[in-house]
Coordinates of C-alpha atoms in Angstrom, one line a residue:
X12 CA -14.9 6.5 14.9
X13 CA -17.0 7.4 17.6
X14 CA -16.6 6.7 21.6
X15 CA -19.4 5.0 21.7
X16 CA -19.0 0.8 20.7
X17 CA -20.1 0.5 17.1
X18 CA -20.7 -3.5 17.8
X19 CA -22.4 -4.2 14.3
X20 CA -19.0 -3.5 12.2
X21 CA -18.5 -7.3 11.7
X22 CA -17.6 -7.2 8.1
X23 CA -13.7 -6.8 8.6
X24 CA -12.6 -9.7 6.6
X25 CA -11.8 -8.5 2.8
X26 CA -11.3 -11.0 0.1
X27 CA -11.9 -10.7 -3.7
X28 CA -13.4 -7.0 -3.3
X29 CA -15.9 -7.8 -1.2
X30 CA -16.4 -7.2 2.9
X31 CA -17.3 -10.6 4.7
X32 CA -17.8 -11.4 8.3
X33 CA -15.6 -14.7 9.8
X34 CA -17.1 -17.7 8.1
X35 CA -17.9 -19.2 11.4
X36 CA -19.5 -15.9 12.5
X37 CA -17.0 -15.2 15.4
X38 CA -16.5 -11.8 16.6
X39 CA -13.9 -10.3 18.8
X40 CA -14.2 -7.1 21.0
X41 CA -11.3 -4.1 20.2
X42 CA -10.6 -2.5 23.4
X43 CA -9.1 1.0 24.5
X44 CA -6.2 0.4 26.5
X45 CA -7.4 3.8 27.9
X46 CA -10.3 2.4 30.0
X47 CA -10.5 -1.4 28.8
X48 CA -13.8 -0.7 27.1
X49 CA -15.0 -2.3 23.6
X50 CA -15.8 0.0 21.3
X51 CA -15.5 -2.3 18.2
X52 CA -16.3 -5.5 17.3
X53 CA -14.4 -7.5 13.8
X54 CA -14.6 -9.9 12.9
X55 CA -12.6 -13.0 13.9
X56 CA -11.0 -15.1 11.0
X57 CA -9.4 -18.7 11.4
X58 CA -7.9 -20.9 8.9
X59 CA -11.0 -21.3 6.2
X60 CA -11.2 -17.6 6.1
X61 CA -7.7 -17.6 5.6
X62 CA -8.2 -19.8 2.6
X63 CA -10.3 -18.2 0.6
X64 CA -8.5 -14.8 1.2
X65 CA -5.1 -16.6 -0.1
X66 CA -7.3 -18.2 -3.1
X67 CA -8.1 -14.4 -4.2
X68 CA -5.1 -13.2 -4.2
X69 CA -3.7 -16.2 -6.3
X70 CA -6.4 -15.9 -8.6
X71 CA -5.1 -12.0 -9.0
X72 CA -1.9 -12.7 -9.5
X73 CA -2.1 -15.7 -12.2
X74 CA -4.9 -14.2 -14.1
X75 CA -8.6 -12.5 -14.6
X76 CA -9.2 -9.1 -15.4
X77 CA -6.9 -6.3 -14.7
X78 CA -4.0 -8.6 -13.9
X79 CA -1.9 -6.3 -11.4
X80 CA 1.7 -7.9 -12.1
X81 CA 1.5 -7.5 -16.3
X82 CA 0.1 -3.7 -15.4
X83 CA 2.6 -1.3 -16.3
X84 CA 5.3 0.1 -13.9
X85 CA 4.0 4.2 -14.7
X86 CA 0.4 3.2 -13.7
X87 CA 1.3 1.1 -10.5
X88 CA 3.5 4.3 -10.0
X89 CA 0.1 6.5 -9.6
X90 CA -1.9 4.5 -8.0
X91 CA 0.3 4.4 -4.7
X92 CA 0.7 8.1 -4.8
X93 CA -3.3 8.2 -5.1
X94 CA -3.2 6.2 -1.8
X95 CA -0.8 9.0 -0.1
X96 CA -3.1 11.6 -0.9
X97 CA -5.7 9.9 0.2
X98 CA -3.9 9.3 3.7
X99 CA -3.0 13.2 3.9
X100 CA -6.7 13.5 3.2
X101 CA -7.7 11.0 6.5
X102 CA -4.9 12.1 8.8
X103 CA -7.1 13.4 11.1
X104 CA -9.3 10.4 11.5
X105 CA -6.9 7.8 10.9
X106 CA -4.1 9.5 13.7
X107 CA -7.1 9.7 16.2
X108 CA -8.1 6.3 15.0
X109 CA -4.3 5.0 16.0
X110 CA -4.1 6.7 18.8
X111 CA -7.4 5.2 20.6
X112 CA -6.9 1.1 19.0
X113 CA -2.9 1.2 20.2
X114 CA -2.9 3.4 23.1
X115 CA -0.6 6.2 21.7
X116 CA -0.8 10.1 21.7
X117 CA -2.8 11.8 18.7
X118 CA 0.3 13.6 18.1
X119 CA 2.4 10.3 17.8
X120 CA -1.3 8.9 15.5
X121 CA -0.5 11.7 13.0
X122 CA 3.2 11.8 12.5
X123 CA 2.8 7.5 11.8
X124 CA 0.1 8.5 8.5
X125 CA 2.6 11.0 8.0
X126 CA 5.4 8.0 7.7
X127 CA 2.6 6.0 6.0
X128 CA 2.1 8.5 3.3
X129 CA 6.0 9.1 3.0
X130 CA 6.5 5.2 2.3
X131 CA 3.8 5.0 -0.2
X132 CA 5.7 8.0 -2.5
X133 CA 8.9 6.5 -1.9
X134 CA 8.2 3.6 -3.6
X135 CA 6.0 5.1 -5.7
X136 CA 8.9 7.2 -7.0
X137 CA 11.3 4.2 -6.4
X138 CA 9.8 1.8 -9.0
X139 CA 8.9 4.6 -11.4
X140 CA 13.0 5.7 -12.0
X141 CA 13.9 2.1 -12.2
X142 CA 15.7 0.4 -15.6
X143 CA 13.9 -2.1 -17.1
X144 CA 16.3 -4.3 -16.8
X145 CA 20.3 -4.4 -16.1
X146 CA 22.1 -5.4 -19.5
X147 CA 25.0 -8.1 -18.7
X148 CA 27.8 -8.2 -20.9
X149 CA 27.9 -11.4 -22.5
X150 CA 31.1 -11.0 -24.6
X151 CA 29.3 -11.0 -27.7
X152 CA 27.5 -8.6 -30.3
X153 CA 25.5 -11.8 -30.8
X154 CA 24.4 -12.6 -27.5
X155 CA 21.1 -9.9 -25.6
X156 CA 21.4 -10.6 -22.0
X157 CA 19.6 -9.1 -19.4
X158 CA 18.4 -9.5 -15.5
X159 CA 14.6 -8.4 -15.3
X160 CA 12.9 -8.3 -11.7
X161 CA 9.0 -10.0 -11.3
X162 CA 6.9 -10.0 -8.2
X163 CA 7.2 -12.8 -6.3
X164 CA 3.5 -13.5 -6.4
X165 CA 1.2 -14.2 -3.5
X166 CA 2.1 -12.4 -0.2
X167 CA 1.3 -12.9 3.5
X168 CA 2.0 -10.0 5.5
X169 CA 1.5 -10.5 9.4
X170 CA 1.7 -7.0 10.9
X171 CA 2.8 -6.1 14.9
X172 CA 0.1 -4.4 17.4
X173 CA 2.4 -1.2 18.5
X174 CA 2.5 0.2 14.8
X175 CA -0.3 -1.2 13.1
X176 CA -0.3 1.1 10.2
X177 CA 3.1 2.3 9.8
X178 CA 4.4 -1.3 9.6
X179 CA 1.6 -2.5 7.2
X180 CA 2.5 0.1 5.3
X181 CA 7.0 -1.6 5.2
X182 CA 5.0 -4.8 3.4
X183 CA 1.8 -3.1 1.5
X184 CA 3.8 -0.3 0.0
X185 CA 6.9 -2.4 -1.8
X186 CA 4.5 -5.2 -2.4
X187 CA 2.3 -3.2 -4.4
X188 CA 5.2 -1.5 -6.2
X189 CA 7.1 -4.9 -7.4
X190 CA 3.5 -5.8 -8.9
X191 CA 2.6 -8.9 -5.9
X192 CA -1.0 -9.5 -4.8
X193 CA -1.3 -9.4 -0.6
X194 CA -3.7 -11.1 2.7
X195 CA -2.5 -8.9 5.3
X196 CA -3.3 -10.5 8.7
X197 CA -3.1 -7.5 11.4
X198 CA -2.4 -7.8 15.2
X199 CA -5.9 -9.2 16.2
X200 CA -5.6 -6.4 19.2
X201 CA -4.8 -3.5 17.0
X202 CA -6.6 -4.0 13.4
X203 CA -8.8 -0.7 12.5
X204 CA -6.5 1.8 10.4
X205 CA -5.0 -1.6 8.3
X206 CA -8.9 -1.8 7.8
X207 CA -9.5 1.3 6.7
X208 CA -6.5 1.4 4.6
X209 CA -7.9 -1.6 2.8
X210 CA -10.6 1.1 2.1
X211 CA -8.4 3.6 1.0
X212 CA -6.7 1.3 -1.7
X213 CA -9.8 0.0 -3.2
X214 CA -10.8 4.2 -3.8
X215 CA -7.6 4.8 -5.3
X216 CA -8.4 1.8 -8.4
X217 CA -6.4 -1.5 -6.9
X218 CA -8.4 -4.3 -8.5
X219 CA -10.2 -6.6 -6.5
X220 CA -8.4 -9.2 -5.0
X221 CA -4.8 -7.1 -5.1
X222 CA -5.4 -6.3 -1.7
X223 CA -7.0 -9.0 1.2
X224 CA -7.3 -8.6 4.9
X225 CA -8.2 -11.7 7.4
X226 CA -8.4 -10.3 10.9
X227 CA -7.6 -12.7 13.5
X228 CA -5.2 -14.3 15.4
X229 CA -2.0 -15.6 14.9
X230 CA -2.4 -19.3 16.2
X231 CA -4.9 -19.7 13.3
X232 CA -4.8 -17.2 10.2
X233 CA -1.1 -16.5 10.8
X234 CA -0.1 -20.2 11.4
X235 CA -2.0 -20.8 8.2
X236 CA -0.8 -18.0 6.0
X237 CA 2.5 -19.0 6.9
X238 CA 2.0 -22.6 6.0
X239 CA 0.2 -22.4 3.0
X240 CA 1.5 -23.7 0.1
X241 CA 0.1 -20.9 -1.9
X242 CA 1.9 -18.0 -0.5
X243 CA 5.1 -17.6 -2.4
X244 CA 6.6 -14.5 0.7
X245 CA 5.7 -14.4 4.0
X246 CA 6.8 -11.1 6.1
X247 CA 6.3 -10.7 9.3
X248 CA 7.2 -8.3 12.0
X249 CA 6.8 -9.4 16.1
X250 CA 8.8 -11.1 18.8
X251 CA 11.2 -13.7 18.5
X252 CA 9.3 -16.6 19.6
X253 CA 6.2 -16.2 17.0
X254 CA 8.6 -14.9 14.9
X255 CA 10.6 -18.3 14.6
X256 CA 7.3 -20.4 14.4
X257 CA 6.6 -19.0 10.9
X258 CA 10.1 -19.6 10.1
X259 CA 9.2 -22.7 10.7
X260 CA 6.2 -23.1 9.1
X261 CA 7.3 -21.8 6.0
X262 CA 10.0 -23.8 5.5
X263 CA 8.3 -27.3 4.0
X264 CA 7.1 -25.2 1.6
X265 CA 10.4 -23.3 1.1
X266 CA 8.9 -19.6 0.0
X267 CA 10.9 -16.9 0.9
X268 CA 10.4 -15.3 4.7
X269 CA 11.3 -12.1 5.6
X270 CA 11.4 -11.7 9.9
X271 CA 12.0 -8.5 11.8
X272 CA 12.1 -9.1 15.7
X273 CA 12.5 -6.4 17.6
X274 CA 15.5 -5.5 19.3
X275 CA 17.5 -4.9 22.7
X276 CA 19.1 -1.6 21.6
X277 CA 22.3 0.4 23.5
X278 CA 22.1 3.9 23.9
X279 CA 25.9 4.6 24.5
X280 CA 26.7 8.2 25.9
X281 CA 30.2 9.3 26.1
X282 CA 31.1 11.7 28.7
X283 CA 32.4 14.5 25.8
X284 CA 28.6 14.6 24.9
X285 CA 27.7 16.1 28.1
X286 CA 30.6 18.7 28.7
X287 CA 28.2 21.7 27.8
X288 CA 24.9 22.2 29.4
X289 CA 23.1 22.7 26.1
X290 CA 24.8 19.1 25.7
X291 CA 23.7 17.7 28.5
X292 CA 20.3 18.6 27.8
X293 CA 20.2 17.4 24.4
X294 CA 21.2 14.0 25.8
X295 CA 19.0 13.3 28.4
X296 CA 16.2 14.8 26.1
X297 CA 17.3 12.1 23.8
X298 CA 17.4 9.3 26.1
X299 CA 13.9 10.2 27.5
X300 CA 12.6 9.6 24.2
X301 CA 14.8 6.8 23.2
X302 CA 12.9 4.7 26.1
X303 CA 9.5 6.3 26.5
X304 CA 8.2 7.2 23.0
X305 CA 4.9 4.8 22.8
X306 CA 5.3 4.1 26.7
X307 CA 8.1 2.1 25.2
X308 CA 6.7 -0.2 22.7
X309 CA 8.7 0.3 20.2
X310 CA 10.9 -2.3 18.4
X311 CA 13.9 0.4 18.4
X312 CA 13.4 1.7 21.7
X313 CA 16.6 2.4 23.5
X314 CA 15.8 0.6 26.7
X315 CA 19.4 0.4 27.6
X316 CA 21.4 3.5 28.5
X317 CA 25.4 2.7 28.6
X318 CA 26.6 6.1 29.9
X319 CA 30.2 6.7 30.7
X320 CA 30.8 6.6 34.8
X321 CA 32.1 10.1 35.1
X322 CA 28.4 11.5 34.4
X323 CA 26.2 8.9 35.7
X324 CA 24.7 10.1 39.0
X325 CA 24.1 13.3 37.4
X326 CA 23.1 12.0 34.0
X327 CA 20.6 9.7 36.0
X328 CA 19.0 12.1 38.2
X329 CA 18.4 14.4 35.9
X330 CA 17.0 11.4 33.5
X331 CA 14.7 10.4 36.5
X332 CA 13.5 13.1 37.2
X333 CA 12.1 14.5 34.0
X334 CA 10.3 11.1 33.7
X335 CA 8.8 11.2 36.6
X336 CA 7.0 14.4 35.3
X337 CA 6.1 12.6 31.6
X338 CA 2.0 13.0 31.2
X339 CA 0.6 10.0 31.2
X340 CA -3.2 9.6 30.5
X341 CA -5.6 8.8 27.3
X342 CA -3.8 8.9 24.7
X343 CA -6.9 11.1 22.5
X344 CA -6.5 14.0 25.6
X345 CA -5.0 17.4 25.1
X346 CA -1.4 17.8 27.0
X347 CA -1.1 13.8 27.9
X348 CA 2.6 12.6 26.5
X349 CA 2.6 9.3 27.1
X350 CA -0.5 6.7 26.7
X351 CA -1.3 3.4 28.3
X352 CA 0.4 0.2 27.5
X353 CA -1.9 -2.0 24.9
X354 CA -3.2 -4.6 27.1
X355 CA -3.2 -5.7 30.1
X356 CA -1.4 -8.6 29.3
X357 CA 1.5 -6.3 28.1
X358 CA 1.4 -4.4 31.5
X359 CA 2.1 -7.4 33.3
X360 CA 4.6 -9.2 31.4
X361 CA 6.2 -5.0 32.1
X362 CA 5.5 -5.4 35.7
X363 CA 7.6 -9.2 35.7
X364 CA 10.5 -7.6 34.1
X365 CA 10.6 -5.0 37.0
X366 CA 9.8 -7.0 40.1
X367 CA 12.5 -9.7 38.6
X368 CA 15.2 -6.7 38.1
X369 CA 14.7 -5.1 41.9
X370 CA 15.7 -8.8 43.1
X371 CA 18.6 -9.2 41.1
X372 CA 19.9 -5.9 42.7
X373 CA 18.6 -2.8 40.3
X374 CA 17.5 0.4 42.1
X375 CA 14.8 1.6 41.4
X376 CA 15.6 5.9 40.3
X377 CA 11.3 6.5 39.3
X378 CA 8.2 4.7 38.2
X379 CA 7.5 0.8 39.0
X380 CA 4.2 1.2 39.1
X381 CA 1.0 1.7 38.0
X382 CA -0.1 5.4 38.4
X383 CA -2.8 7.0 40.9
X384 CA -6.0 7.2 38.5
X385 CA -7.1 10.4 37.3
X386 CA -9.9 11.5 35.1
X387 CA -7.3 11.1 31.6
X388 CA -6.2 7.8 33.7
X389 CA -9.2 5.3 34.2
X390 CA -7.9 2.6 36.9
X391 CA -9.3 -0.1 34.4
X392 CA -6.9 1.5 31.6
X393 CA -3.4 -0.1 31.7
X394 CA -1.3 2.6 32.5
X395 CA 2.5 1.9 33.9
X396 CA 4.7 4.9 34.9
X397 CA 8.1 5.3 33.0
X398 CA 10.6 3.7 35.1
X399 CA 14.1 3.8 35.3
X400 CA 16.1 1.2 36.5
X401 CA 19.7 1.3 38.0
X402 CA 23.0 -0.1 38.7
X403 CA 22.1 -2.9 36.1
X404 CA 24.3 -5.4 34.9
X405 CA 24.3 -8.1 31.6
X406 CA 23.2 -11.0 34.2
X407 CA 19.6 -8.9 34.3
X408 CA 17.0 -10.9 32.7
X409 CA 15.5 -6.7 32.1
X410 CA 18.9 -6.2 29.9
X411 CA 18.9 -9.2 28.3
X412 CA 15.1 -9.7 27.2
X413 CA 13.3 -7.1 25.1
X414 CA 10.7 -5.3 27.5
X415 CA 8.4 -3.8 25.2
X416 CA 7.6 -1.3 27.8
X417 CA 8.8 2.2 29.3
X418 CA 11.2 0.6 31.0
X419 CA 15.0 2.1 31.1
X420 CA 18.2 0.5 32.8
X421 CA 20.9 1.9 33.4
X422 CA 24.7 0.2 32.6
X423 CA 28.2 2.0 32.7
X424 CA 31.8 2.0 31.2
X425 CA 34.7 3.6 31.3
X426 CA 36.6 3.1 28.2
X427 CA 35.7 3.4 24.7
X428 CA 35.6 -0.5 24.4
X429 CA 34.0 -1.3 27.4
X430 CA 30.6 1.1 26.0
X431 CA 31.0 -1.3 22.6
X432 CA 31.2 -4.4 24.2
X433 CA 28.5 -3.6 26.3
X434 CA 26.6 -2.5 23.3
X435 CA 26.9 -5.4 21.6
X436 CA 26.3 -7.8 24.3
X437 CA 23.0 -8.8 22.9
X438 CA 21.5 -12.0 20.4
X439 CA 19.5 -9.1 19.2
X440 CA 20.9 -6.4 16.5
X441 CA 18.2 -3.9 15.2
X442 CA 19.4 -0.7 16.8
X443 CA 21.6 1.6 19.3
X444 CA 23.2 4.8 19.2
X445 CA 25.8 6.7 19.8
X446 CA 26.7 10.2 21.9
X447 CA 29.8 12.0 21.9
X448 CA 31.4 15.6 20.3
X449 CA 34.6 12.9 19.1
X450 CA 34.3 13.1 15.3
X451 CA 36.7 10.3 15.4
X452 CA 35.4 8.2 18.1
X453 CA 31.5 8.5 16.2
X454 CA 32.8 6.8 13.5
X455 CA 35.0 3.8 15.4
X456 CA 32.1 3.2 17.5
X457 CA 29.3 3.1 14.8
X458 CA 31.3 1.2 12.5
X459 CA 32.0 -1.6 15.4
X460 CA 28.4 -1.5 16.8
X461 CA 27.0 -4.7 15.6
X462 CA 23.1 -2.7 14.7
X463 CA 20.7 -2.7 11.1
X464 CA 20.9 1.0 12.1
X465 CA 23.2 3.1 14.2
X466 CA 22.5 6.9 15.0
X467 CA 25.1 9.3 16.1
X468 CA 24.1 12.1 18.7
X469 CA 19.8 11.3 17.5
X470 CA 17.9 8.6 18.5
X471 CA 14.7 7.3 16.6
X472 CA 14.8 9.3 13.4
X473 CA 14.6 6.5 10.2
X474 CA 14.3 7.2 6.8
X475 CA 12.0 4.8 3.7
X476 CA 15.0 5.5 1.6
X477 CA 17.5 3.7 3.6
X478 CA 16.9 -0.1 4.8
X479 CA 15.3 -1.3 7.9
X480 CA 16.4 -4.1 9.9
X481 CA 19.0 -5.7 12.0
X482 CA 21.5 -8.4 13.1
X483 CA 21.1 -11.5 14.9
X484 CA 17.6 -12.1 16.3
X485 CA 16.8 -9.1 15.2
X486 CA 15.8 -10.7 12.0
X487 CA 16.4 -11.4 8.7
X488 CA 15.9 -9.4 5.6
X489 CA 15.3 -5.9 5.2
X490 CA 12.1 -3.6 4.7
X491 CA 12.0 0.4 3.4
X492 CA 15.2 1.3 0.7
X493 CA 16.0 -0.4 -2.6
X494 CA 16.5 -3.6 -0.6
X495 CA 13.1 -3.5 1.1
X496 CA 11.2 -3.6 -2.6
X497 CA 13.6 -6.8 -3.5
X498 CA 12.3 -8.6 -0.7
X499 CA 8.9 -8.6 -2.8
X500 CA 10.8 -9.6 -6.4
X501 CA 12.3 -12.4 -8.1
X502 CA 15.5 -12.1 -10.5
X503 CA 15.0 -13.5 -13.9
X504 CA 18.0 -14.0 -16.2
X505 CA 17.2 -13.7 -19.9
X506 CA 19.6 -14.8 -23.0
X507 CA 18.9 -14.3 -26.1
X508 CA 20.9 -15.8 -29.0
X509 CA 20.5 -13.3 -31.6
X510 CA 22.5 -15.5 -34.2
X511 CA 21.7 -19.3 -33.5
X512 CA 23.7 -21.9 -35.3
X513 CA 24.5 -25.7 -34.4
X514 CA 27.1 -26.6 -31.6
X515 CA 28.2 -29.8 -32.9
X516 CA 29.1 -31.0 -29.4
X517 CA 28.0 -34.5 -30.8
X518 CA 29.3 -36.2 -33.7
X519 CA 25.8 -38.1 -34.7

């Protein structure tokens, strides 16, 4: 894409095969959170748009040519390893691509295709070892009964703005795989590489109509996808409060919902962790990253460090001052580490949580501001230096409410379970880990950590073989594993009598 705005790609909207501009002809400018500059204009969907994308995708899934539920499991198989190659092909124009629409690093842009492509095998590979079917003991020679799986049908999959691709890629991937037609409504801020992977899976064969986007926002083409009494799943991924109003506009209709929310996740650091100074280093390494990966945007992001009040001043000073030396700038610049935040709008919602946590009493260890503009920092880009906050407590609306920002507080304990009551002390459950050389004390404290996914001594790492989600707020379902591709299926039970004969139950 290039850096200067390309304002006559208006044809974002897919539906049927074909690329369509917003049926009322609206537009919307893509920014770089760099230097707040448009340098792409979509187009901007609403609720007819929406309509006639969910109308193509029913039509694909009930019937026409090349009906992509009835095709056979080897040949859906190939199709979604096509698609990885094809993203190992682009990763060079689809990380850079990331990296400018959402504000991250390149380096960060090319390990998420990375993840992309990964998730597209995995299932790939998933579906194509499957049974057909799991044979249930009926207690008869005379009796066939089995448990098939079928795609739930028509899809809507409303996708989050800090990991446009990689989390498009959670629904796309297993939809595809279980045999489901999809709309895919991106973030309206961050839409381009769901675009071009719409692209991507019309080269690799999909038939037209598998695959629809609507780009928009959510008070229109997400309200509607997840009202529509056409869509048999809607998934979404985003905050707690849009997250809850599909909920519950999805329910007259009853289809099934799958919600991940984000999280408020515990970084718990046991003292025994730090008793070496290759230790120490490891662990402050790994809390830097926990919080201010993505400038902290991140739905796992360990915001809250819980670290044992032996080590504290020393585990804090050293943590403060290695983010004060994090390189922030554009995220498409050689040697920058950390981007801008993806809107302004997200800066200041960071910038409340702050000013609101320094009058409840936090100290302030680095950061809480914006930074001094540089040529790789453009004072209209929404930059916000990682900050560390201190001497917090649970009252803290910082440590209660999910940031989305690189924002870290800092909470202490001193026995085993204070750091898990602390830990736990959240409505959300997505994700939190765990530090210490204790072999025993790893296990207690991951098995009682309340968390979809708890890490011991490693912070961030995930893997599309094991499931996704959390506890609480945090959501409900699961995405990536075997349980992430039953989100997208139905379980069908079929007997067969193989020796029919009258039951006599009445007399006439």
């Amino acid at each position: 894409m290039a850096d200067t705005p390309e304002l006559q790609a208006r044809k974002t909207i897919h539906v049927g095969g074909e690329w369509l501009e917003a049926v009322s002809g609206a537009t919307r400018e893509i920014l770089d959170p760099a230097d707040a500059l448009p340098f792409v204009l979509v187009a901007e969907g609403d609720e007819k748009d929406t309509d006639l994308a969910v109308a193509a995708a029913r039509q694909a899934f009930d019937g026409g040519q090349g009906v992509w539920p009835q095709t056979p499991v080897a040949e859906r198989a190939a199709l979604l390893r096509r698609v990885a190659d094809l993203l190992v092909r682009d990763r060079e124009d689809l990380g850079r691509l990331e990296a400018r629409d959402a504000g991250k690093t390149v380096e960060e842009g090319r390990v998420d295709i990375d993840c992309v492509a990964d998730a597209f095998r995995y299932f790939a590979d998933l579906v194509a070892a499957e049974a057909p079917g799991r044979v249930v003991d009926a207690g008869s020679p005379d009796i066939h009964s089995v448990v098939v799986h079928e795609p739930v049908g028509v899809c809507a999959l409303i996708t989050p703005w800090n990991y446009p691709l990689l989390q498009a890629s959670w629904k796309i991937a297993p939809a595809l795989a279980a045999g489901n037609t999809f709309v895919v409504k991106p973030s309206e801020i961050t839409p381009l590489t769901t675009i071009a992977l719409i692209d991507l899976l019309t080269e690799a064969g999909l038939p037209a109509g598998v695959a629809n986007i609507v780009t928009g926002p959510g008070h229109s083409v997400g309200a509607r996808l997840a009202e529509h009494p056409d869509v048999d799943l809607v998934s979404f991924t985003g905050g707690l409060v849009s997250g809850t109003k599909v909920a519950q506009a999805a329910a007259p209709s009853v289809k099934k919902v799958a919600l991940e929310l984000g999280g408020k996740n515990p970084n718990v650091v046991f003292a025994d962790a730090c008793a070496t100074e290759e230790g120490f280093d490891t662990a402050v390494d790994q809390a830097l990253n926990a919080a201010f990966i993505h400038s902290g945007q991140v739905c796992s992001a360990g915001g809250r460090l819980i670290v044992e009040e032996s080590i504290r001043e020393r585990f804090v000073a050293e943590l403060a001052r290695r983010a004060a030396k994090i390189r922030l700038g554009r995220g498409t610049a050689d040697s920058v580490e950390c981007g801008p935040l993806v809107s302004e709008q997200q800066r200041t919602k960071v910038e409340s949580f702050v000013a609101s946590a320094l009058e409840e009493g936090a100290v302030l260890r680095t950061g809480g501001k914006r930074p001094e503009p540089s040529a790789q920092r453009p004072a209209t880009g929404y930059f916000y230096e990682p900050t560390v906050l201190d001497a917090c407590h649970r009252e803290m609306r910082v440590v209660r409410e999910e940031v989305f920002g690189p924002v870290l507080t800092v909470e202490t304990f001193q026995t085993e379970d204070e750091a898990v009551a602390l830990a736990n002390d959240t409505e959300y459950g997505l994700a939190g880990a765990v530090w210490t050389t204790d072999a025993g004390r790893a296990r207690r404290v991951a098995g009682r950590l309340r968390h979809g996914t708890v890490w011991i001594n490693d912070f961030h790492p995930y893997l599309p073989q094991a499931e996704w989600g959390g506890f609480g707020k945090s959501g409900v379902g699961r995405e990536l594993g075997p349980a992430g591709l039953a989100e997208y299926r139905e379980s069908k039970h079929v007997y067969q009598n193989l020796a029919p004969k009258p039951v006599r139950w009445f007399a006439g």
